[in-house]
C-alpha positions as a printed NumPy array, in Angstrom:
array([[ 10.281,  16.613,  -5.482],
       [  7.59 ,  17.872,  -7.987],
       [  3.688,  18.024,  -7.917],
       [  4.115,  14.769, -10.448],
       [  6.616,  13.143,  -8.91 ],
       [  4.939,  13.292,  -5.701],
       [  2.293,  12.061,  -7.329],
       [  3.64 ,   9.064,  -9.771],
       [  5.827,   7.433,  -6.469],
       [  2.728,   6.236,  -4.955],
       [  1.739,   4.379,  -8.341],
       [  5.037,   2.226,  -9.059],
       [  7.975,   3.25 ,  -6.86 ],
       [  6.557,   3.278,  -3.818],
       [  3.677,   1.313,  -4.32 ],
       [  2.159,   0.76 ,  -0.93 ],
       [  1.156,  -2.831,  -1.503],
       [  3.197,  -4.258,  -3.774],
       [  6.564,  -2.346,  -2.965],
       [  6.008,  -1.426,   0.837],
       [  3.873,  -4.131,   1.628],
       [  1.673,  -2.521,   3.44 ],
       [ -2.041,  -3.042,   3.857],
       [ -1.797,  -6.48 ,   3.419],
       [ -4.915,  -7.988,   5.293],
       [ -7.322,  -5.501,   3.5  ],
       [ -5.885,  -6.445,   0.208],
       [ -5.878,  -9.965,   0.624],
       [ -9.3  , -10.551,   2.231],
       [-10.982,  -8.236,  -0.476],
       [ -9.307,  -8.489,  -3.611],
       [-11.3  , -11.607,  -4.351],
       [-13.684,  -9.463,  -6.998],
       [-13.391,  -6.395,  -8.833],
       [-15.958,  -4.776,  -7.492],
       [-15.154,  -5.41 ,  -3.616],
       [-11.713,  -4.436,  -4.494],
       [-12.87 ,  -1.01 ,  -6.6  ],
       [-15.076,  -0.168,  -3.528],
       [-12.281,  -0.851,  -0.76 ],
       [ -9.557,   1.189,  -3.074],
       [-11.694,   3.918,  -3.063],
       [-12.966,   4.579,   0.288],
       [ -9.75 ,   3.867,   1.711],
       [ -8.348,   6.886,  -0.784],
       [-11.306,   9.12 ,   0.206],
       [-10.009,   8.325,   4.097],
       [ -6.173,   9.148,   2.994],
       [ -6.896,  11.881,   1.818],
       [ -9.157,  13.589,   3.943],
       [ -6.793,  12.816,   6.715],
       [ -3.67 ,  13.764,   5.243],
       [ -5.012,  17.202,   4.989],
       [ -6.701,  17.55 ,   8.126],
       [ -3.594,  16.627,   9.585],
       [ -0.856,  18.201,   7.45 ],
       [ -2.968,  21.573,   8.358],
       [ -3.141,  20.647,  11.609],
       [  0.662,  19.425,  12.16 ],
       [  1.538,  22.62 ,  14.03 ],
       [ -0.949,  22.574,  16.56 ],
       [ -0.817,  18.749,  17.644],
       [  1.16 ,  17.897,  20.244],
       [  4.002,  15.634,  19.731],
       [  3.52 ,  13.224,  22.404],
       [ -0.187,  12.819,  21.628],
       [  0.407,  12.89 ,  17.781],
       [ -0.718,   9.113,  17.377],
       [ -4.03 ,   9.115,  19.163],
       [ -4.939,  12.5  ,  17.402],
       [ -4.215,  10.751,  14.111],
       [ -6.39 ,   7.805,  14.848],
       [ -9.234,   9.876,  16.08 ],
       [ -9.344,  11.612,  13.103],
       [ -8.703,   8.801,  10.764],
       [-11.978,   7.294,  12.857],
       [-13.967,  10.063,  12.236],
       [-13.494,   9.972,   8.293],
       [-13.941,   6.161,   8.029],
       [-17.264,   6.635,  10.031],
       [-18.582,   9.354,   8.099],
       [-17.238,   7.111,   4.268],
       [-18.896,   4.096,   5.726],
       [-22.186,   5.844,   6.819],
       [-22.201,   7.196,   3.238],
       [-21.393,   3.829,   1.955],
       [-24.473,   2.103,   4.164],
       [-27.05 ,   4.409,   2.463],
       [-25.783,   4.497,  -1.003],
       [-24.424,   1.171,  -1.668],
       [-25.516,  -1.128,   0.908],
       [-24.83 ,  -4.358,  -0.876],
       [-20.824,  -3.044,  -1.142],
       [-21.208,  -2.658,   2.676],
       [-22.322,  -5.599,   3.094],
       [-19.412,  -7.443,   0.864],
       [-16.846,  -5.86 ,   2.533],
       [-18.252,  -6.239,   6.05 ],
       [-15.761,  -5.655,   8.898],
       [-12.929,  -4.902,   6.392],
       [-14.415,  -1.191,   5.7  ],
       [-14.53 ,   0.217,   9.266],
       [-10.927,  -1.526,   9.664],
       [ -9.748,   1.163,   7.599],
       [ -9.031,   3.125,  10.692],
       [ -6.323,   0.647,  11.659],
       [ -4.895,   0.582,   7.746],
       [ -1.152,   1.235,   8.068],
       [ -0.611,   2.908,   5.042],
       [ -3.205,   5.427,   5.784],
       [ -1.692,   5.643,   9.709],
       [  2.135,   5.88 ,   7.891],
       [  1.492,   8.451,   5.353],
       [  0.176,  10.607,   8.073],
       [  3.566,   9.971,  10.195],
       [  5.83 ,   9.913,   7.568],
       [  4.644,  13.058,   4.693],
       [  1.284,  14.985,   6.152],
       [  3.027,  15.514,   9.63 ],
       [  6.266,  17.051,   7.788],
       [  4.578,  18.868,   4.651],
       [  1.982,  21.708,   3.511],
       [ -1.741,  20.789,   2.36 ],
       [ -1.386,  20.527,  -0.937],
       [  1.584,  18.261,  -1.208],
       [  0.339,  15.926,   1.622],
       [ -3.027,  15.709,  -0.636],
       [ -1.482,  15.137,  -3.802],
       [  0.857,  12.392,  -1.804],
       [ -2.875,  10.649,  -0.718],
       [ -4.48 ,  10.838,  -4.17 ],
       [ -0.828,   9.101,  -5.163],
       [ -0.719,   6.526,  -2.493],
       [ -4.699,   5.57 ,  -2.706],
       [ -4.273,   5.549,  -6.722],
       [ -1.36 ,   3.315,  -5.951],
       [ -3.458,   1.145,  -3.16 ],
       [ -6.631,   0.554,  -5.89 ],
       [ -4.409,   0.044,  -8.906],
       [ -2.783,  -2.875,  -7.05 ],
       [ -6.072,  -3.987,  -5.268],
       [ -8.086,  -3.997,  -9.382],
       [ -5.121,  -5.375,  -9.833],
       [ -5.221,  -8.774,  -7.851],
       [ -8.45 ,  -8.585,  -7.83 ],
       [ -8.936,  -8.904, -11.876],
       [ -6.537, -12.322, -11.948],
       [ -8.168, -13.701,  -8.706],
       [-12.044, -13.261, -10.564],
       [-10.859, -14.215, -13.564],
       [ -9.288, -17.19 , -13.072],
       [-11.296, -18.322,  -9.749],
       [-14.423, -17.578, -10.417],
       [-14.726, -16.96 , -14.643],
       [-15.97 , -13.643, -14.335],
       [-15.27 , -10.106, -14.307],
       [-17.108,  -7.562, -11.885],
       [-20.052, -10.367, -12.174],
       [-19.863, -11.071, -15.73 ],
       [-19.71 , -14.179, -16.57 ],
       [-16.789, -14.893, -19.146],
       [-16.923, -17.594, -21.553],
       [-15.173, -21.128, -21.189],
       [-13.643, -19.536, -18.083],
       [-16.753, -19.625, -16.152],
       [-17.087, -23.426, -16.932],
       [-13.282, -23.988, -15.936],
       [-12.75 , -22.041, -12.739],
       [ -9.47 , -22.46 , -10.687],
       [-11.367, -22.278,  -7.255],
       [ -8.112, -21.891,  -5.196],
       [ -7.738, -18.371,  -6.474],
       [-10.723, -17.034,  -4.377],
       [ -9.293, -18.768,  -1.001],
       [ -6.025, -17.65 ,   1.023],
       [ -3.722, -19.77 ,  -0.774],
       [ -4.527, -18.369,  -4.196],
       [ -4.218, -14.609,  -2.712],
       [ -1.047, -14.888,  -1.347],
       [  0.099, -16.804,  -4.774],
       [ -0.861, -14.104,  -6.999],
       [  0.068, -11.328,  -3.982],
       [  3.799, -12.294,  -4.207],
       [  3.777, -12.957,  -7.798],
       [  2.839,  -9.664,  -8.472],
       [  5.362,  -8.323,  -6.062],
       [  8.12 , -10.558,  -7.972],
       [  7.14 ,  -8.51 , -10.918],
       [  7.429,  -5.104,  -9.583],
       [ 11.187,  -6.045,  -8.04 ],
       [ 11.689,  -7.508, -11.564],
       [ 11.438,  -4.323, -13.567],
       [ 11.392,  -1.63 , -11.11 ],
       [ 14.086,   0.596, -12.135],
       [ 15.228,   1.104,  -8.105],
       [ 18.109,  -1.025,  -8.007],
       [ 20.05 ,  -1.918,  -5.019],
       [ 23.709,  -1.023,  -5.585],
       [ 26.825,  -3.646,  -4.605],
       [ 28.805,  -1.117,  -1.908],
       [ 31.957,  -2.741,  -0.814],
       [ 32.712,  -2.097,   2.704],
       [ 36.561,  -1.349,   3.96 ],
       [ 38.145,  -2.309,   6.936],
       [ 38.157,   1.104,   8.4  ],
       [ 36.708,   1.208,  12.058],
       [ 35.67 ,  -2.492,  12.101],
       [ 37.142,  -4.245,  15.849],
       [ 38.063,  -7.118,  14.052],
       [ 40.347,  -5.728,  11.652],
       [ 43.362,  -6.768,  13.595],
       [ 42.864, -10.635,  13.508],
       [ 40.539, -10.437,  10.35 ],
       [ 43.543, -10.711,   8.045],
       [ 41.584,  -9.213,   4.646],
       [ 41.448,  -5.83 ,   3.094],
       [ 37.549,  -5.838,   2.385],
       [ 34.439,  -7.295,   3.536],
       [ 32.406,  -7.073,   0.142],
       [ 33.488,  -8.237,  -2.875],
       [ 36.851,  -9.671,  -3.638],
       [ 38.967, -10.07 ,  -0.837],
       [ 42.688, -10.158,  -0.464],
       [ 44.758, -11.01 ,   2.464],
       [ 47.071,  -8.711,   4.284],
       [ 50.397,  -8.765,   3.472],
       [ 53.221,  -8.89 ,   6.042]])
């Protein structure tokens, strides 16, 4: 795999939210404006990031069976240091996204791209996989985000929009409307993804029920054993 490909996977093919379905409480809870869901994308990519590296440079030195608690140690550390930085710079974002920021520590895709790429590659691939996976995370998160504001509240990023703003949908801004336009948005991506699950028919080979089964396959058409 590539520098781009590694890259471009995190945006479409392997989106984390929308494909993986992961992160799914942080993207729900905070995808109900633009601007929470901007701010959430982007510390949680500043987190990825900084952890894939750490760790990816650090994969040879920490112990297998302690490999999990090192990762969330050092996942903790970065989320404390992004929202200490995000307290003093942008207090009213801190404030919006209240107990969903430090919760980063405990994001899965952040905890599984550590596992799954930084603990198996070099630095510079694990960090272009983050800034792939985060771009992925915040595309989807804007995303949501963008048709939830729109539509619930008739505004975007604060801005009220016109005729919109006097017709809002106000189920879009509660649970209901997030998980509506969460799996809609996942229908999509299944729609037109180009990943395709392939038909595989499945012979009779090895199966302990062959003798008594009486058919030649178990996937598609399937003709009886003659005598």
């Amino acid at each position: 795999m590539n520098t781009l490909q590694n890259f471009s996977k995190g945006l479409i093919k392997e989106n984390p939210v929308l494909v993986l379905v992961l992160g799914t409480c942080p993207t729900l809870a905070t995808s109900t404006s633009v601007t929470n869901a901007l701010g959430m994308g982007v510390a949680a990519t500043v987190v990825l990031i900084c952890s894939n590296v750490v760790i990816s440079a650090l994969r040879k030195i920490i112990p297998d069976k302690v490999r999990i608690p090192c990762y969330i140690v050092l996942i903790a550390g970065f989320v404390t240091m992004v929202q200490m930085l995000v307290k003093a710079f942008a207090p009213a974002l801190d404030q919006s996204l209240g107990i969903y920021l430090p919760l980063i520590v405990v994001n899965c895709i952040i905890l599984g791209r550590a596992e799954m790429f930084a603990n198996k590659n070099k630095v510079f691939d694990s960090a272009v996989d983050a800034v792939g996976m985060g771009a992925g995370f915040t595309l989807a998160l804007v995303l949501m985000a963008t048709i939830r504001e729109v539509f619930g509240n008739g505004s975007f990023m604060g801005v009220p929009i016109p005729v919109l703003s006097d017709n809002k949908i106000s189920i879009m801004t509660m649970a209901p409307g997030g998980f509506f336009v969460f799996g809609c948005l996942i229908a999509l991506v299944n729609k037109f993804s180009a990943h395709k699950p392939k038909k595989e028919e499945f012979g009779c080979a090895g199966c302990p029920s062959a003798a008594v089964c009486g058919k030649t396959s178990c996937g598609g058409k399937e003709a009886a054993v003659s005598d």
